[in-house]
PDB file of C-alpha atoms and ligand atoms in Angstrom:
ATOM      1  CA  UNK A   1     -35.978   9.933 -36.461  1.00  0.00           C
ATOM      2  CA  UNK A   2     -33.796  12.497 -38.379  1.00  0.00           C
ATOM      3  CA  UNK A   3     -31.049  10.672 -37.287  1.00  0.00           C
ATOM      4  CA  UNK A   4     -32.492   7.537 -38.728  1.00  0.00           C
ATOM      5  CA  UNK A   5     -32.538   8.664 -42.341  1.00  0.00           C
ATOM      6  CA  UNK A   6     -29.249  10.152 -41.939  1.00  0.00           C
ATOM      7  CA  UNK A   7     -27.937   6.889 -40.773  1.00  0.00           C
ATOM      8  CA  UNK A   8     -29.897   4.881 -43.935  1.00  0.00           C
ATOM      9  CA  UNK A   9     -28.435   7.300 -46.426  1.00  0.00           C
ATOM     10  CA  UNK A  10     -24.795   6.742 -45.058  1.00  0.00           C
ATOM     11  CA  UNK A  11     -24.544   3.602 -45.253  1.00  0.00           C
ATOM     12  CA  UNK A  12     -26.436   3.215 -48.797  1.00  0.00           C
ATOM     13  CA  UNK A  13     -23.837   5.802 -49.513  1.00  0.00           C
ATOM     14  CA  UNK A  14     -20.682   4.275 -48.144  1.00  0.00           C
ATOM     15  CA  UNK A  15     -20.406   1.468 -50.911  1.00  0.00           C
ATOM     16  CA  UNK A  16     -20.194   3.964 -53.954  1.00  0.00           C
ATOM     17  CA  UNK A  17     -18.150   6.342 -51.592  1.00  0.00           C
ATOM     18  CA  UNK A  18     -15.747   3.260 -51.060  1.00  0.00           C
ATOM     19  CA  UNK A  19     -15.996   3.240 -55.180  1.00  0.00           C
ATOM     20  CA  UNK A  20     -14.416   6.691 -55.655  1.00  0.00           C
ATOM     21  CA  UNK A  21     -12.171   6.155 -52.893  1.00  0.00           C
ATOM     22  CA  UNK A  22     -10.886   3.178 -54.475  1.00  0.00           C
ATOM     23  CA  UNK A  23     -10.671   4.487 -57.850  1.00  0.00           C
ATOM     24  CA  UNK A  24      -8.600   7.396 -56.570  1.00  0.00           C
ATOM     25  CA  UNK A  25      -6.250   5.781 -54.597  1.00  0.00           C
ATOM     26  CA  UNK A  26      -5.234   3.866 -57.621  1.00  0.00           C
ATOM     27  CA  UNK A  27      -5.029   7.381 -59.650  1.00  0.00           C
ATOM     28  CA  UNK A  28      -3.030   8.626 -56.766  1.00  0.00           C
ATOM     29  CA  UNK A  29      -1.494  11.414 -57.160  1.00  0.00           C
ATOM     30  CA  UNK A  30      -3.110  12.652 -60.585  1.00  0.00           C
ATOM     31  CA  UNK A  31      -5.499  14.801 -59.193  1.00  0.00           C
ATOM     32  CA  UNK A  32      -7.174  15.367 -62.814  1.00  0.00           C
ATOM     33  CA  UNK A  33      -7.666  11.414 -62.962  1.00  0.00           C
ATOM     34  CA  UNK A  34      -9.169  11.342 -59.117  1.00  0.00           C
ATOM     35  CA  UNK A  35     -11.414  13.947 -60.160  1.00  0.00           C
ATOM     36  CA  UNK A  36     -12.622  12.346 -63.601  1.00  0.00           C
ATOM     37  CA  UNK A  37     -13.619   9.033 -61.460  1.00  0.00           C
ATOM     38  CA  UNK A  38     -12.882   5.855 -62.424  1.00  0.00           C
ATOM     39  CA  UNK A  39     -14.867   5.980 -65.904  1.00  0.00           C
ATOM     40  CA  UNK A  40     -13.038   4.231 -68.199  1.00  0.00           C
ATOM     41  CA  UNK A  41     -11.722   0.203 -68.328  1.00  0.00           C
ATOM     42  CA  UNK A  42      -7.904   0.597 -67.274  1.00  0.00           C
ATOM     43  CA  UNK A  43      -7.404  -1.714 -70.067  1.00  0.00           C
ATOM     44  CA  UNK A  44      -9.041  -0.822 -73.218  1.00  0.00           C
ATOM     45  CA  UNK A  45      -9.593   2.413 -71.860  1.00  0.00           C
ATOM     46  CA  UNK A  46     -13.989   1.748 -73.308  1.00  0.00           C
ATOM     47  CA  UNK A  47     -16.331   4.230 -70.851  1.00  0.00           C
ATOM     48  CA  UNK A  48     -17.830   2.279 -68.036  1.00  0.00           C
ATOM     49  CA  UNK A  49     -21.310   2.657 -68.350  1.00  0.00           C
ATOM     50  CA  UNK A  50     -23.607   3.458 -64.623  1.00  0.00           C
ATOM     51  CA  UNK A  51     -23.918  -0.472 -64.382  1.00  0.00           C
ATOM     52  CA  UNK A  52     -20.892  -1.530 -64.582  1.00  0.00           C
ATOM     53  CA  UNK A  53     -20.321   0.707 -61.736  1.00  0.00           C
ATOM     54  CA  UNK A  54     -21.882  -0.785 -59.152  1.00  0.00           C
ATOM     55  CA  UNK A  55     -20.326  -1.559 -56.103  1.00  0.00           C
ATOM     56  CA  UNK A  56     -19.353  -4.978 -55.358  1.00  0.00           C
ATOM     57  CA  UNK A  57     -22.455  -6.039 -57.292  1.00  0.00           C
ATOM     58  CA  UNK A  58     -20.329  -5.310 -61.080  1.00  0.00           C
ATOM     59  CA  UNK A  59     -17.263  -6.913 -59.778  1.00  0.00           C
ATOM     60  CA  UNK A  60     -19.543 -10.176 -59.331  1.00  0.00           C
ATOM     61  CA  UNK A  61     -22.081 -10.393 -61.927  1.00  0.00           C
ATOM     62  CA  UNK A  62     -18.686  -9.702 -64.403  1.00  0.00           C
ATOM     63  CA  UNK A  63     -16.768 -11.777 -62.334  1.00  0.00           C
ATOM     64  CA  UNK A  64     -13.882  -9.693 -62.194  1.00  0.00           C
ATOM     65  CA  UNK A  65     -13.348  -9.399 -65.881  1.00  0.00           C
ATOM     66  CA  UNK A  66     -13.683  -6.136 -68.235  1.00  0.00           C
ATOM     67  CA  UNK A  67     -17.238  -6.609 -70.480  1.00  0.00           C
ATOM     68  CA  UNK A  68     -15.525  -5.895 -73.489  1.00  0.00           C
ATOM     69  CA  UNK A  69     -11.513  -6.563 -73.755  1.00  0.00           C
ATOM     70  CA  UNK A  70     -11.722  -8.993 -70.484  1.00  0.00           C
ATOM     71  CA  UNK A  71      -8.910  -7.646 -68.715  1.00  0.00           C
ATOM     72  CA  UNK A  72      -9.241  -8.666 -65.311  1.00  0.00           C
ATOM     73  CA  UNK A  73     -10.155  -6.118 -62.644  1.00  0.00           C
ATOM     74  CA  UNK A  74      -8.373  -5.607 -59.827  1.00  0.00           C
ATOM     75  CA  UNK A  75     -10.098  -7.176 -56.593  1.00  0.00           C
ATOM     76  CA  UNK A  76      -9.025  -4.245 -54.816  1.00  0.00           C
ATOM     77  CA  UNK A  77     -12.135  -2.626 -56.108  1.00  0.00           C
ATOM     78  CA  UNK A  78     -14.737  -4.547 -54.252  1.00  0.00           C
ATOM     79  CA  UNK A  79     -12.480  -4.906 -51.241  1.00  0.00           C
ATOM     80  CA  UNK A  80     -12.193  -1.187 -51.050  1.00  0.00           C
ATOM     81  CA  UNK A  81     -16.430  -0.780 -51.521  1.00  0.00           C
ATOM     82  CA  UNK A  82     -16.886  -3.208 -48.977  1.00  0.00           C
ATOM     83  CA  UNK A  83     -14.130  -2.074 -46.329  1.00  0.00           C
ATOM     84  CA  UNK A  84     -16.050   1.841 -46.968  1.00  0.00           C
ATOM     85  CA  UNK A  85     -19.279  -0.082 -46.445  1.00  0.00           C
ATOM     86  CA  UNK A  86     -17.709  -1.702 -42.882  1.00  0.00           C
ATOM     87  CA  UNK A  87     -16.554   1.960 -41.748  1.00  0.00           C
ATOM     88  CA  UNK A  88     -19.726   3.089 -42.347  1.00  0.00           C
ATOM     89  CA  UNK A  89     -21.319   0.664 -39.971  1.00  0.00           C
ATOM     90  CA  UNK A  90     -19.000   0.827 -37.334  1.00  0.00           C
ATOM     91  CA  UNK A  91     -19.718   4.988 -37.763  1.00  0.00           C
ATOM     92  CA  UNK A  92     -23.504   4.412 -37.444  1.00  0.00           C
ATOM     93  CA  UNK A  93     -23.062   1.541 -34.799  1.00  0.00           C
ATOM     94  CA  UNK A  94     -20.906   4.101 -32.057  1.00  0.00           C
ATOM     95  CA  UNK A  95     -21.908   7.503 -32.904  1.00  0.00           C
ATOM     96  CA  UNK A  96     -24.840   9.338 -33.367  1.00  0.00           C
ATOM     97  CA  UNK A  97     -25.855  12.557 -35.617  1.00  0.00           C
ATOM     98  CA  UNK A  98     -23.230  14.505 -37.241  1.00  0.00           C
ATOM     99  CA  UNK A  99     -20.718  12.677 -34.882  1.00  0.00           C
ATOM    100  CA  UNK A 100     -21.153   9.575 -37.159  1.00  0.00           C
ATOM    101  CA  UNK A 101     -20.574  11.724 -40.257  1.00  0.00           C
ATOM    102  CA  UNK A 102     -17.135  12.769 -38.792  1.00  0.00           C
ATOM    103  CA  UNK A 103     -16.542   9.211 -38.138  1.00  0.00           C
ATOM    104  CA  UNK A 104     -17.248   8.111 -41.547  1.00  0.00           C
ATOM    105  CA  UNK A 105     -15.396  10.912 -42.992  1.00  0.00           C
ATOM    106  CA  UNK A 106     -12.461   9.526 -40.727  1.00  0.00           C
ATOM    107  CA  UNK A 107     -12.661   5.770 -41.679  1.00  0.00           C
ATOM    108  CA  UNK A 108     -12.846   6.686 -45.207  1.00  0.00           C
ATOM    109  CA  UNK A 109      -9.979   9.102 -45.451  1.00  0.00           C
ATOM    110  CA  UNK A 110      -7.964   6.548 -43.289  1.00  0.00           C
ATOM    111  CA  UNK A 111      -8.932   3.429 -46.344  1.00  0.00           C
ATOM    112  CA  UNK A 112      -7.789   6.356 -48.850  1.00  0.00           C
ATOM    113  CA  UNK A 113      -4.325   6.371 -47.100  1.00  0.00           C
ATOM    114  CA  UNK A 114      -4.184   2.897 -46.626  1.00  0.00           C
ATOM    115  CA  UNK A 115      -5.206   1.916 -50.379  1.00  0.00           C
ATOM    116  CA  UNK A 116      -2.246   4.396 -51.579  1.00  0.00           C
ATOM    117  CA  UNK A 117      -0.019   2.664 -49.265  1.00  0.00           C
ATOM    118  CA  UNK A 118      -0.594  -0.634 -50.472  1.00  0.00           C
ATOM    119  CA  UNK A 119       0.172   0.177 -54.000  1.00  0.00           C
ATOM    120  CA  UNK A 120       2.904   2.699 -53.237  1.00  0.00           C
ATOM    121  CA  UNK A 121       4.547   2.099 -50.212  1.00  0.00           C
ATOM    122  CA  UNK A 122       3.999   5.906 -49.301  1.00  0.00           C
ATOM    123  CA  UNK A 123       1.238   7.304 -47.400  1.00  0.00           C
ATOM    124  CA  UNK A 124       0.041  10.662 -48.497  1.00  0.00           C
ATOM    125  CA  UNK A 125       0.549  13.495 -46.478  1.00  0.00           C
ATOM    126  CA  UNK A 126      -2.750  15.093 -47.146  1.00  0.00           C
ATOM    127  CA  UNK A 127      -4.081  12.402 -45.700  1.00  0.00           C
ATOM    128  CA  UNK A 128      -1.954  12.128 -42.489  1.00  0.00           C
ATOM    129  CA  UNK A 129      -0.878  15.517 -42.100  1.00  0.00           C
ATOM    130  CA  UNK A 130      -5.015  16.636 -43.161  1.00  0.00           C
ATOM    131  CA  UNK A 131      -6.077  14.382 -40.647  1.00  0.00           C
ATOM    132  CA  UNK A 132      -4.099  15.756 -37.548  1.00  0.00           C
ATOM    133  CA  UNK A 133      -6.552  19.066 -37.209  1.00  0.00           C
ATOM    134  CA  UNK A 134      -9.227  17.447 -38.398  1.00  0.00           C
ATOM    135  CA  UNK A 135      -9.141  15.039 -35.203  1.00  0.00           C
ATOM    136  CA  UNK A 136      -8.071  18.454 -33.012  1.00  0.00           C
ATOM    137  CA  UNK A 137     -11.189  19.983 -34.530  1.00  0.00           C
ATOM    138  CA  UNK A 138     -13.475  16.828 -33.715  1.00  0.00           C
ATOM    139  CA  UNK A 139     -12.143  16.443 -30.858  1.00  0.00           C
ATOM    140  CA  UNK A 140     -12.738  20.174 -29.601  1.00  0.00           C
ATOM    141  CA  UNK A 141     -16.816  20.150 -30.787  1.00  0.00           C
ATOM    142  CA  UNK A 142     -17.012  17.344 -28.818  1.00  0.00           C
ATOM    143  CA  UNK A 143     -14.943  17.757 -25.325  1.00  0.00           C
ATOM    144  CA  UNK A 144     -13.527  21.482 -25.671  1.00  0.00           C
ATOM    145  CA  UNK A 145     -10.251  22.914 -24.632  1.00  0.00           C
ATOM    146  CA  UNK A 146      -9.505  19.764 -22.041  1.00  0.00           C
ATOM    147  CA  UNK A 147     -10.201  17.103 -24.912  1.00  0.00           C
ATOM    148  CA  UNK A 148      -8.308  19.228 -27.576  1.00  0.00           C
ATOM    149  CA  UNK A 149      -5.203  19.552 -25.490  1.00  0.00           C
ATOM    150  CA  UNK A 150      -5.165  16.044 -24.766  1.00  0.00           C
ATOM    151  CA  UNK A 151      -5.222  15.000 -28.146  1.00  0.00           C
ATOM    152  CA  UNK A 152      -2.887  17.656 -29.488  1.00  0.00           C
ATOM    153  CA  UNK A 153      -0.513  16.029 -26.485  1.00  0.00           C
ATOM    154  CA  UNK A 154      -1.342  12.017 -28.369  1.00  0.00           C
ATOM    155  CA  UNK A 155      -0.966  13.635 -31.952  1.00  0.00           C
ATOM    156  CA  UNK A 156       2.859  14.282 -30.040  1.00  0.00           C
ATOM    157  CA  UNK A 157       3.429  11.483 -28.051  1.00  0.00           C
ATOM    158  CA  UNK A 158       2.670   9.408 -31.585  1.00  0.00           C
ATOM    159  CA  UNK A 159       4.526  10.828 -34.189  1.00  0.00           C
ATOM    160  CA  UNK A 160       7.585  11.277 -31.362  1.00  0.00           C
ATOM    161  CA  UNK A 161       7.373   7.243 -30.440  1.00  0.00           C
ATOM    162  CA  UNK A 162       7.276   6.073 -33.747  1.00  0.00           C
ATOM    163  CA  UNK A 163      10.077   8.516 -35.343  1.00  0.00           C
ATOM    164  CA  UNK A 164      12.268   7.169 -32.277  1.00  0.00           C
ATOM    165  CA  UNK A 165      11.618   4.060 -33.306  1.00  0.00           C
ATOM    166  CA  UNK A 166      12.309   4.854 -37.192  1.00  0.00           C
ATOM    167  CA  UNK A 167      15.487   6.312 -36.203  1.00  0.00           C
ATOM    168  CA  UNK A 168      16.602   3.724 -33.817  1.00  0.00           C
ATOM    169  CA  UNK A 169      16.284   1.339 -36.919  1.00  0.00           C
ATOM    170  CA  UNK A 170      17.557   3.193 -39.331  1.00  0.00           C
ATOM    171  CA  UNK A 171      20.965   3.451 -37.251  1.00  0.00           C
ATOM    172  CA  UNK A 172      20.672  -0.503 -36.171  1.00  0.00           C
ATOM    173  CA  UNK A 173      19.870  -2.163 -39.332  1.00  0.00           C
ATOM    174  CA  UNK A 174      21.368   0.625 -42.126  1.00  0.00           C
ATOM    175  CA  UNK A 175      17.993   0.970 -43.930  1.00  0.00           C
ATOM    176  CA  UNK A 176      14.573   2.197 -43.436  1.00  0.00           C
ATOM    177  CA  UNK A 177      12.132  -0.024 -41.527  1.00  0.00           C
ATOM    178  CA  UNK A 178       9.379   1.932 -40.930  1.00  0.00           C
ATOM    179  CA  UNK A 179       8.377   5.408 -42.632  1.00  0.00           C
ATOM    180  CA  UNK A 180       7.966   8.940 -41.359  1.00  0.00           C
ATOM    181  CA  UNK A 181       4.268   8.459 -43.034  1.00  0.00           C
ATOM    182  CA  UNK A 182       3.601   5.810 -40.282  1.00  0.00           C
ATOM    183  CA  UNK A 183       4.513   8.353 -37.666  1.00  0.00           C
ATOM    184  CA  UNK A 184       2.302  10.840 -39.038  1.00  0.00           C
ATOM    185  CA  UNK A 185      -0.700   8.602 -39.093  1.00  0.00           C
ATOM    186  CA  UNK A 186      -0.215   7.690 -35.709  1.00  0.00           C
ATOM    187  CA  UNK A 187      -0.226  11.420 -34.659  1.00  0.00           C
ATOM    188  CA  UNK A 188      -3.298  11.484 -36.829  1.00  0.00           C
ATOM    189  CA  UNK A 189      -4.479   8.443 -34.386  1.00  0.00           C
ATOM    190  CA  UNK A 190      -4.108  10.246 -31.242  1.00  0.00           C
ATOM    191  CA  UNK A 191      -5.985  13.801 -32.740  1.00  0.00           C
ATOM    192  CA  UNK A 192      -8.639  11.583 -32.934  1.00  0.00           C
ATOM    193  CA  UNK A 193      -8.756   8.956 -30.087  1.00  0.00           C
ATOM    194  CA  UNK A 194      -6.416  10.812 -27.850  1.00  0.00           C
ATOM    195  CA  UNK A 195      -3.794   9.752 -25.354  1.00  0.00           C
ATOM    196  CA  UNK A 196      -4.819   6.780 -24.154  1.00  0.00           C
ATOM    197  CA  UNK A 197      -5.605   5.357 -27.799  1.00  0.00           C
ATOM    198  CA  UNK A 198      -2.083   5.016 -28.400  1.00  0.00           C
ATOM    199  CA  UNK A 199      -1.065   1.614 -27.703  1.00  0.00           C
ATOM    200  CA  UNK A 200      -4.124   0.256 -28.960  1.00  0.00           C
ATOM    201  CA  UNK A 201      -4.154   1.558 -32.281  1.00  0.00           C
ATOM    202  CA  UNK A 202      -0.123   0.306 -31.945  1.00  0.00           C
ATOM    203  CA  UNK A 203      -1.210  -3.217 -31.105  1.00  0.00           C
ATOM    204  CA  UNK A 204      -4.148  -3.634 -33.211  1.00  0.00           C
ATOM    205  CA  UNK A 205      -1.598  -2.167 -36.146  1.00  0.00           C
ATOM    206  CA  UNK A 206       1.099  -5.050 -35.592  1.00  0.00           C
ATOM    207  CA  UNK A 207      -1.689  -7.185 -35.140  1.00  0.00           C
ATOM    208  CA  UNK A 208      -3.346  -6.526 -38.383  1.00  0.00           C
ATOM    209  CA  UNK A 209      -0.024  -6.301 -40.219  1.00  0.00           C
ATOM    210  CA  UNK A 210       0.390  -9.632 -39.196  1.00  0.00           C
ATOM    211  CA  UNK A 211      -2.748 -10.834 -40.395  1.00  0.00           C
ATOM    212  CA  UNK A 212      -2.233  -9.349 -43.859  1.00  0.00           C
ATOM    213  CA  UNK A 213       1.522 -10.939 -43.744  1.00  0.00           C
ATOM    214  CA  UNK A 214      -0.380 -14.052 -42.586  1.00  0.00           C
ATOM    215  CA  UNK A 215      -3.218 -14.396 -45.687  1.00  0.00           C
ATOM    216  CA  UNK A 216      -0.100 -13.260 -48.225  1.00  0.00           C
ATOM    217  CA  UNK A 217       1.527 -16.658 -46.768  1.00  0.00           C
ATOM    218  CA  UNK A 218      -1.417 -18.487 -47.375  1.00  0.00           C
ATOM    219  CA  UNK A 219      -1.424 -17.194 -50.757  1.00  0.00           C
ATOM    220  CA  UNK A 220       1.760 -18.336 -51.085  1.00  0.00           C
ATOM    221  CA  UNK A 221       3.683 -14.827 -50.891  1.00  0.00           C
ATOM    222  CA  UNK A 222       6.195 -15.950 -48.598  1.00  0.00           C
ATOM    223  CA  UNK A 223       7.438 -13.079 -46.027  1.00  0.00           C
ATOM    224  CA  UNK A 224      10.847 -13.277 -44.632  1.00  0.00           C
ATOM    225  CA  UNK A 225      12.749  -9.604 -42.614  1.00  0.00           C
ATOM    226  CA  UNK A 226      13.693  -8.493 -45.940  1.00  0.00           C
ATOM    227  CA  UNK A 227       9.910  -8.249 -47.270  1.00  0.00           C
ATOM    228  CA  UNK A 228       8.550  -4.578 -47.379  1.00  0.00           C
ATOM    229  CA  UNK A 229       5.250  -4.897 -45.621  1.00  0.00           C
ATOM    230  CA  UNK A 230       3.225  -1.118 -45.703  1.00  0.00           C
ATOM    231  CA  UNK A 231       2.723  -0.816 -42.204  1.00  0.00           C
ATOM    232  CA  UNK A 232      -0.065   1.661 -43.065  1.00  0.00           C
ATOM    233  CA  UNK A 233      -2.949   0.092 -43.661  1.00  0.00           C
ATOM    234  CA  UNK A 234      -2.856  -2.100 -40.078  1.00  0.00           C
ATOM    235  CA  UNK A 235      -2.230   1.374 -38.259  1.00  0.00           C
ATOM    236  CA  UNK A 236      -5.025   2.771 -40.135  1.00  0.00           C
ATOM    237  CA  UNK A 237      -7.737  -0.078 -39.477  1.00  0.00           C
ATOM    238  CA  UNK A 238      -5.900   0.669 -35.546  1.00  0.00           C
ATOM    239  CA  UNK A 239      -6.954   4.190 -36.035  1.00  0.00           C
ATOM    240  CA  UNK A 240     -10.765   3.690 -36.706  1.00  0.00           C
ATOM    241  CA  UNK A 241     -10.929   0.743 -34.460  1.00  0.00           C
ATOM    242  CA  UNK A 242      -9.498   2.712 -31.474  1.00  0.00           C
ATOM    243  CA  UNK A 243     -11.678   5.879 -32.298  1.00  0.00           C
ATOM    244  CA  UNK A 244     -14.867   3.632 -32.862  1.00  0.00           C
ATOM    245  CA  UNK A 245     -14.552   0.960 -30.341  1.00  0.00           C
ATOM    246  CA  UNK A 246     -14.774   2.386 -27.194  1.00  0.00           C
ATOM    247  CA  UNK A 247     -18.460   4.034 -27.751  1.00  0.00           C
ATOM    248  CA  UNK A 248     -19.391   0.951 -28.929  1.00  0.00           C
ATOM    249  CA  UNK A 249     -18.200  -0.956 -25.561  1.00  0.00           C
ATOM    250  CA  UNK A 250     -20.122   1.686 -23.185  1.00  0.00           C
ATOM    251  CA  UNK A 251     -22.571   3.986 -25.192  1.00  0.00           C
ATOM    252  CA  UNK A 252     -22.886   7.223 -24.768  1.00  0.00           C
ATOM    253  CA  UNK A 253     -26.219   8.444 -23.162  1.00  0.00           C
TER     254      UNK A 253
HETATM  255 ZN1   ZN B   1     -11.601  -3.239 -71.031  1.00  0.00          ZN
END
């Protein structure tokens, strides 16, 4: 029953959660701005008042526009609330108790990382690097020494496959292709969902990446090999996918 309430609260959380995480990613990295929230119009710079600050539910009923100068706000707002909103399901959908806090905590610091990535090509290390004994920790509470070692061993195998693969570019085409960042956040990937995790989170990366590249076409952002495409936020929606799925597939009792 406990577990019931907990569950309500996090997901009537996750939607203002998704808020502040989308607000900071676009202060990223003033730290002064993250912490002041996002109270003020980026525009005219007015104080938002508590209800214009409603998740998803602003965004509509203003649709999309500042109340006073009518500077348009940035969809990534409401796409961030409800993205926080869909981790938080997937968290109370394959985990139980405090094991669907961690998750959410996961998901959410993995939208963080992507957000930043979107907007600056550069995923933070805090967020990759933070996340690596994080996932060791998790991943301890849950299966002890065996299941920490195994992860620490994917947290390797990932960053070392991807780096090859950064370097092998580099030296083939003369320019960067795909950042260290990625390989972090892949290492962060197996900390989490361990070993066998790895060419999941890979695949369903690439395959969201495409999907992205895919709706930009359809918006008429044409993509050709010279188009810098964050890789990020596919490898992160791997991440949580590959960490979530599998309890969701057999559960866990
Ligand atoms: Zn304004």
């Amino acid at each position: 029953m406990i577990s019931f309430y907990l569950d309500v609260f996090l997901l009537a959380a996750s939607p203002f959660i998704g808020s502040f995480i989308t607000a900071s990613s676009r202060s990223w990295p003033d730290w002064i701005r993250i912490a002041s929230g996002r109270s003020s119009c980026d525009a005219c710079g007015r104080r938002l008042s508590p209800l214009e600050l409603i998740p998803v539910v602003s965004f509509l009923v203003q649709r999309g526009k500042c109340r006073s100068c009518g500077a348009p706000v940035s969809w990534i707002h409401p796409a961030g609330e409800l993205l926080a909103l869909l981790a938080g399901i997937l968290a109370v959908l394959a985990f139980d108790g405090g094991w669907t806090f961690a998750a959410a905590m996961f998901g959410w610091i993995l939208l963080f990382g992507a957000l930043v990535d979107i907007r600056t090509f550069l995923l933070p290390d805090v967020v990759t690097l933070g996340l690596i004994p994080a996932g060791l920790g998790v991943s301890y509470l849950a299966g002890g020494l065996e299941a920490v070692s195994l992860n620490g061993l994917a947290a390797l195998i990932g960053f070392a496959s991807l780096a090859v693969i950064s370097a092998v570019y580099k030296r083939l085409r003369g320019r960067d292709g795909l950042g260290l960042g990625d390989a972090k956040l892949l290492a962060a990937g197996g900390a989490w969902a361990g070993p066998f995790a790895l060419p999941w989170i890979v695949m369903l990366g690439a395959g969201a990446t495409l999907f992205i590249v895919a709706i930009g076409h359809v918006l008429g952002r044409k993509a050709t090999a010279d188009t810098a495409v964050p890789l990020g936020p596919g490898l992160a929606a791997g991440c949580y996918l590959a960490y979530c799925l599998p309890s969701l597939v057999q559960p866990l009792t």
